[in-house]
Coordinates of C-alpha atoms in Angstrom, one line a residue:
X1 CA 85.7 -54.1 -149.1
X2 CA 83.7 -51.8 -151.8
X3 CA 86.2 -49.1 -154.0
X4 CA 85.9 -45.9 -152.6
X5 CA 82.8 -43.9 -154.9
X6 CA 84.8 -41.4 -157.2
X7 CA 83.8 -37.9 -156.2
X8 CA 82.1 -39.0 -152.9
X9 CA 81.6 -37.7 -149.5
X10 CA 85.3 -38.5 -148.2
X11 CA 83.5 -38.8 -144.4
X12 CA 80.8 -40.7 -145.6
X13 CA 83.6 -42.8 -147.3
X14 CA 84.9 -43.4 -144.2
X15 CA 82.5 -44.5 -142.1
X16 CA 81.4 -47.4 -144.6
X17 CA 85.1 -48.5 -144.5
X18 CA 84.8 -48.7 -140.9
X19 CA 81.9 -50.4 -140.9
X20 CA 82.6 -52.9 -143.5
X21 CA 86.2 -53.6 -141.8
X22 CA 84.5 -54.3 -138.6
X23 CA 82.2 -56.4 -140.6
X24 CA 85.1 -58.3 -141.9
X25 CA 86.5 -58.5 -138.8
X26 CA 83.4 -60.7 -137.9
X27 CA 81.6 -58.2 -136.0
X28 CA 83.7 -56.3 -133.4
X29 CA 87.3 -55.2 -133.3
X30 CA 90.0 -53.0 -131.0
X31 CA 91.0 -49.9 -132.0
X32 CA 94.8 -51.0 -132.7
X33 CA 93.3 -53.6 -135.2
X34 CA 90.8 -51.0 -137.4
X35 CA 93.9 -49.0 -137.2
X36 CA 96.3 -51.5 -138.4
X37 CA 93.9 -51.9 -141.4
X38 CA 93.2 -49.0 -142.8
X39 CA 95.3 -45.5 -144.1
X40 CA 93.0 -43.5 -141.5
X41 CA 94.7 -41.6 -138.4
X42 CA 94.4 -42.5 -135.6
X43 CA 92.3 -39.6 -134.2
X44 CA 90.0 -39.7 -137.3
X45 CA 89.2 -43.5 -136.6
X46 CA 88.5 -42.3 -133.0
X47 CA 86.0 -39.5 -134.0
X48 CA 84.0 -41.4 -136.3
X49 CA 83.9 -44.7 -134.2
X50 CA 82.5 -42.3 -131.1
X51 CA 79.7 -40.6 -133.1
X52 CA 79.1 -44.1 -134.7
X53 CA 78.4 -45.1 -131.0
X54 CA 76.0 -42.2 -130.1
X55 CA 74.0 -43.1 -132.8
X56 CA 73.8 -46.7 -131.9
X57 CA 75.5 -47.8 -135.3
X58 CA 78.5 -49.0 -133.7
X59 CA 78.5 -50.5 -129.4
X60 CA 81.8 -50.1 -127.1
X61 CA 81.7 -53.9 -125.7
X62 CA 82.9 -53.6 -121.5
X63 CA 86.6 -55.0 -123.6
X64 CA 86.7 -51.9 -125.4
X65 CA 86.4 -53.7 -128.1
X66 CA 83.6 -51.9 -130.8
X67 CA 81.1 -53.9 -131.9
X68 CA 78.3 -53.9 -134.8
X69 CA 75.4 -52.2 -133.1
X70 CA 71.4 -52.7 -133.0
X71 CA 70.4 -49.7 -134.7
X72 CA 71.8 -51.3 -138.4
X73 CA 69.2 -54.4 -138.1
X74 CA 66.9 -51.9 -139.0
X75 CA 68.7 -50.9 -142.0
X76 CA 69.7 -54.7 -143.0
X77 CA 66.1 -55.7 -142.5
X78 CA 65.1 -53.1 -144.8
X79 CA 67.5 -53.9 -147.5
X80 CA 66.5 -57.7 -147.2
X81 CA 63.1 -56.5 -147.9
X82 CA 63.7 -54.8 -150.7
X83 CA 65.8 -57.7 -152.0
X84 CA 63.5 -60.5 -150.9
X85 CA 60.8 -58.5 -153.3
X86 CA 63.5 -58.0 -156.6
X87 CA 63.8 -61.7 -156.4
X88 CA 60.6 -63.2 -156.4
X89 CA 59.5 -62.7 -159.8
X90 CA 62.6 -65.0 -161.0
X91 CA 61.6 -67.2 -157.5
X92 CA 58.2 -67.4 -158.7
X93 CA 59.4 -68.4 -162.5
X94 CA 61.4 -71.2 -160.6
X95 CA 58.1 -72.8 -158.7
X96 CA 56.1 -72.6 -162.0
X97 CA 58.6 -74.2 -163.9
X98 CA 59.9 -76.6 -161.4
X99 CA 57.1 -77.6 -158.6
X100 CA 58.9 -76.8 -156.1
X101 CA 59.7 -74.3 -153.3
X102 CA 62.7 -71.6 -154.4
X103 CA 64.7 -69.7 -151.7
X104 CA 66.8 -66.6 -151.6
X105 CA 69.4 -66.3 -149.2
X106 CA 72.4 -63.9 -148.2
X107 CA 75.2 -64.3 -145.9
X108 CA 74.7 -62.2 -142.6
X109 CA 77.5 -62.0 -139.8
X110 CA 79.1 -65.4 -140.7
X111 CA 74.9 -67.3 -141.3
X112 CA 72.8 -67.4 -143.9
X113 CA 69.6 -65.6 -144.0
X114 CA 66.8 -66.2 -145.8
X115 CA 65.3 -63.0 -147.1
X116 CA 62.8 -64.3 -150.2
X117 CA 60.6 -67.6 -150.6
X118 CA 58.0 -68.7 -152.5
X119 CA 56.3 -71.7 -151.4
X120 CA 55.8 -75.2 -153.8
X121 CA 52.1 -76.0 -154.0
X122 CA 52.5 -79.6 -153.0
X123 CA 51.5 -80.4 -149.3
X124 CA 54.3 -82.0 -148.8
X125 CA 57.6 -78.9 -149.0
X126 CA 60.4 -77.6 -147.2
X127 CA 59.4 -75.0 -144.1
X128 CA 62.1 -72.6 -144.2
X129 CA 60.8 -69.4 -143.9
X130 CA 61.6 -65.8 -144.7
X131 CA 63.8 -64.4 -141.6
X132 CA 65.5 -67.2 -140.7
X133 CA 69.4 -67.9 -139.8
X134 CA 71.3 -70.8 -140.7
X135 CA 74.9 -72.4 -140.4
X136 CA 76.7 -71.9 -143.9
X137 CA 77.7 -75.6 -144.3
X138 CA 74.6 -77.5 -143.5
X139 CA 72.1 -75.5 -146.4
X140 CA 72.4 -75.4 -150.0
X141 CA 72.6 -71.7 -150.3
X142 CA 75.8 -71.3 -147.8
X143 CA 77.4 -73.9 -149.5
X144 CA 76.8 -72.4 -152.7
X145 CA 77.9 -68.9 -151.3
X146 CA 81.0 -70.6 -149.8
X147 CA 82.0 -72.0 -152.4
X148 CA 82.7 -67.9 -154.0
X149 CA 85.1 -67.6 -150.8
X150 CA 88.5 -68.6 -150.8
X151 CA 89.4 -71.0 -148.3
X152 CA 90.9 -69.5 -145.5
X153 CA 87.8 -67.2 -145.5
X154 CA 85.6 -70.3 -145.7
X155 CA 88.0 -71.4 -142.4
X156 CA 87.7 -68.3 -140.2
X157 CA 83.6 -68.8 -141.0
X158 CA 83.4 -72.0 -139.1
X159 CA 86.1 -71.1 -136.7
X160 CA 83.7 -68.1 -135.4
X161 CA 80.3 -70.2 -135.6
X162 CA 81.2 -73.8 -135.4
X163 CA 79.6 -76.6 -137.4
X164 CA 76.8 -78.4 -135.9
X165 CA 75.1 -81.2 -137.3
X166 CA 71.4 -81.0 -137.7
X167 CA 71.4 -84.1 -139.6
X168 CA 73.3 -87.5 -139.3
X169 CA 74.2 -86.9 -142.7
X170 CA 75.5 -82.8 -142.3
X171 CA 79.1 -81.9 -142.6
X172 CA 80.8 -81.3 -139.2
X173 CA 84.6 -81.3 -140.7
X174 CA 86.3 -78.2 -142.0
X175 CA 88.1 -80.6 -144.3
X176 CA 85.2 -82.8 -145.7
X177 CA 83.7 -79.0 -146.1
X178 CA 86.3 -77.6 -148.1
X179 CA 86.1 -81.1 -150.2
X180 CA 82.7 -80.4 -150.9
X181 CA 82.9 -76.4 -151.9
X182 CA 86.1 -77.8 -154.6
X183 CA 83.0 -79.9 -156.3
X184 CA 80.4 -77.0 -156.1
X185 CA 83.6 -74.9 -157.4
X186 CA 83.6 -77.3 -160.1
X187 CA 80.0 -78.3 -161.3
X188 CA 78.8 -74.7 -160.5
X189 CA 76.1 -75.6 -158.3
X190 CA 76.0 -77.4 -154.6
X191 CA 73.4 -79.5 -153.6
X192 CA 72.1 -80.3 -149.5
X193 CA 71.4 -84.0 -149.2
X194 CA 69.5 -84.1 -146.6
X195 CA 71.9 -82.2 -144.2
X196 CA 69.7 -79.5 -143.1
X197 CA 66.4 -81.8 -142.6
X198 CA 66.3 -85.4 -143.1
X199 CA 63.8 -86.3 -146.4
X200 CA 64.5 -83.0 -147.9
X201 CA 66.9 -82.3 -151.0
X202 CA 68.2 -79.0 -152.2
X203 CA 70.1 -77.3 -155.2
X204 CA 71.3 -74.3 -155.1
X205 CA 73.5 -71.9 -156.9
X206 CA 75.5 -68.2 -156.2
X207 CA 73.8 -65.2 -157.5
X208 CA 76.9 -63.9 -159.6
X209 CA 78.2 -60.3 -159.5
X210 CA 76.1 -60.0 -156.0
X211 CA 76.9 -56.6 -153.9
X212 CA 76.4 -59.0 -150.7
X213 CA 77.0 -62.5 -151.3
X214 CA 73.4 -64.0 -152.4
X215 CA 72.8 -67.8 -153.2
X216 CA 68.6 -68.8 -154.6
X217 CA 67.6 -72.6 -154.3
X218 CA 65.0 -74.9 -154.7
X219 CA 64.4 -77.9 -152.2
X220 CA 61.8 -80.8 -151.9
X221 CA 61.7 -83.8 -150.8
X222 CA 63.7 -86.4 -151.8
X223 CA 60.9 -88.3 -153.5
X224 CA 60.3 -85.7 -156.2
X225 CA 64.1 -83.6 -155.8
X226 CA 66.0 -86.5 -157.3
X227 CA 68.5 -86.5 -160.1
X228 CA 66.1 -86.8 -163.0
X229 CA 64.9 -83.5 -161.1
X230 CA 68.7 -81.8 -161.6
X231 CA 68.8 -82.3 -165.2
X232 CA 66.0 -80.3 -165.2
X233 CA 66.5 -77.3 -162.1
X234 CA 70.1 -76.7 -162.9
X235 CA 69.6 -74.9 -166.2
X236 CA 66.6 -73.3 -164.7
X237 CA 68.3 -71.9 -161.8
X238 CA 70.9 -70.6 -163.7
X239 CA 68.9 -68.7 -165.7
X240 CA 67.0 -67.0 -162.5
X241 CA 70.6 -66.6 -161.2
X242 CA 71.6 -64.4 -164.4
X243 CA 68.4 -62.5 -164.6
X244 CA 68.7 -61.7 -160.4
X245 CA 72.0 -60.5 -160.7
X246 CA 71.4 -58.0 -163.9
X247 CA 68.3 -56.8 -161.4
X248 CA 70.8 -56.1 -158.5
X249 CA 73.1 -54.3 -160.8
X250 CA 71.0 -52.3 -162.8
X251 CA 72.2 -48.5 -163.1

């Protein structure tokens, strides 16, 4: 959770905290738990979670349990937006130097969505598209956005959304995942072979110092995306990685 702005709106203040702590949570909550996390009374938490619901920020599940509501997929979508369009001059750096298509991706409610592209000009590419949701540990990005999470956060992940297998060759053990995060952790970079679509190889790497956890890649097929290729698209990526990141926290 973000440190409390020095000389901020303490209500204001509060409702973020709620929000991000049912956010945490993995989108919905009881009262006794927000309580149990946070200094706030009782009464306040109350308050603020029942005008949170009148304005459709926050949804009072038939459980009484309090959920995310629809009225902040506005506001996400917006913010994507505007990130998707920070990016793409460093996206659009990575095509012209590489050949091939680069990605930007954030993690969303336990997924990955893709919120910046710009296409390779060969025919033959990968078709993810802006707006998109995918599983963490079958795409480059999540892996490389994973591998910034500690490993019982990376657990409760795949506990809440599973892990399917789009591809014969996708992970589908928590243990072969966390495996594969301690080499990303290592090299500084994860790669998808061919575990989100068969023929198609990706590398990707974190966006560091990220207010939401943010990963860019670039992916082709295995033909042209081989290791030769990595030499090459590791340095480069790191470089748009830097230059994103002193974008996002510009003053």
């Amino acid at each position: 959770m973000a440190e409390k702005a020095s000389g901020g709106v303490q209500s204001v203040e509060r409702v973020f905290e709620l929000l991000e702590l049912i956010t945490d949570a993995g989108g919905d909550v009881t009262l006794s738990e927000l309580s149990s996390s946070t200094d706030l009374p009782l009464p306040t938490i109350h308050r603020l979670l029942r005008t949170l619901v009148t304005l459709g920020y926050i949804r009072q599940l038939p459980n009484r349990r309090y959920a995310l509501g629809p009225r902040l997929i506005r506001l996400g979508e917006g913010a994507n937006q505007q990130l998707g369009a920070l990016a793409r001059p460093q996206l659009k750096s990575l095509v012209d130097r590489l050949g091939e298509t680069a990605n930007m991706a954030v993690l969303d409610s336990d997924m990955v969505i893709y919120v910046a592209q710009v296409p390779s000009l060969h025919s033959m590419r990968m078709f993810t598209e802006v707006g998109r949701r995918a599983h963490t540990h079958a795409t480059g990005v999540g892996k490389a956005i994973l591998a910034q999470l500690d490993d019982d956060t990376v657990r409760g992940i795949v506990n809440r959304v599973g892990m399917p297998t789009p591809t014969v060759k996708s992970i589908g053990d928590v243990e072969a995942l966390l495996a594969d995060l301690k080499l990303i952790r290592d090299r500084g970079y994860s790669i998808d072979e061919e575990e989100q679509e068969i023929g198609v190889r990706c590398f990707a790497m974190a966006v560091p110092n990220a207010p939401t956890p943010t990963a860019i890649s670039v992916s082709g097929p295995v033909s042209r995306v081989d290791e030769h290729f990595a030499d090459k698209a590791v340095p480069v990526l790191r470089e748009a990685a830097l230059a994103i990141s002193q974008e996002l926290n510009r003053t």
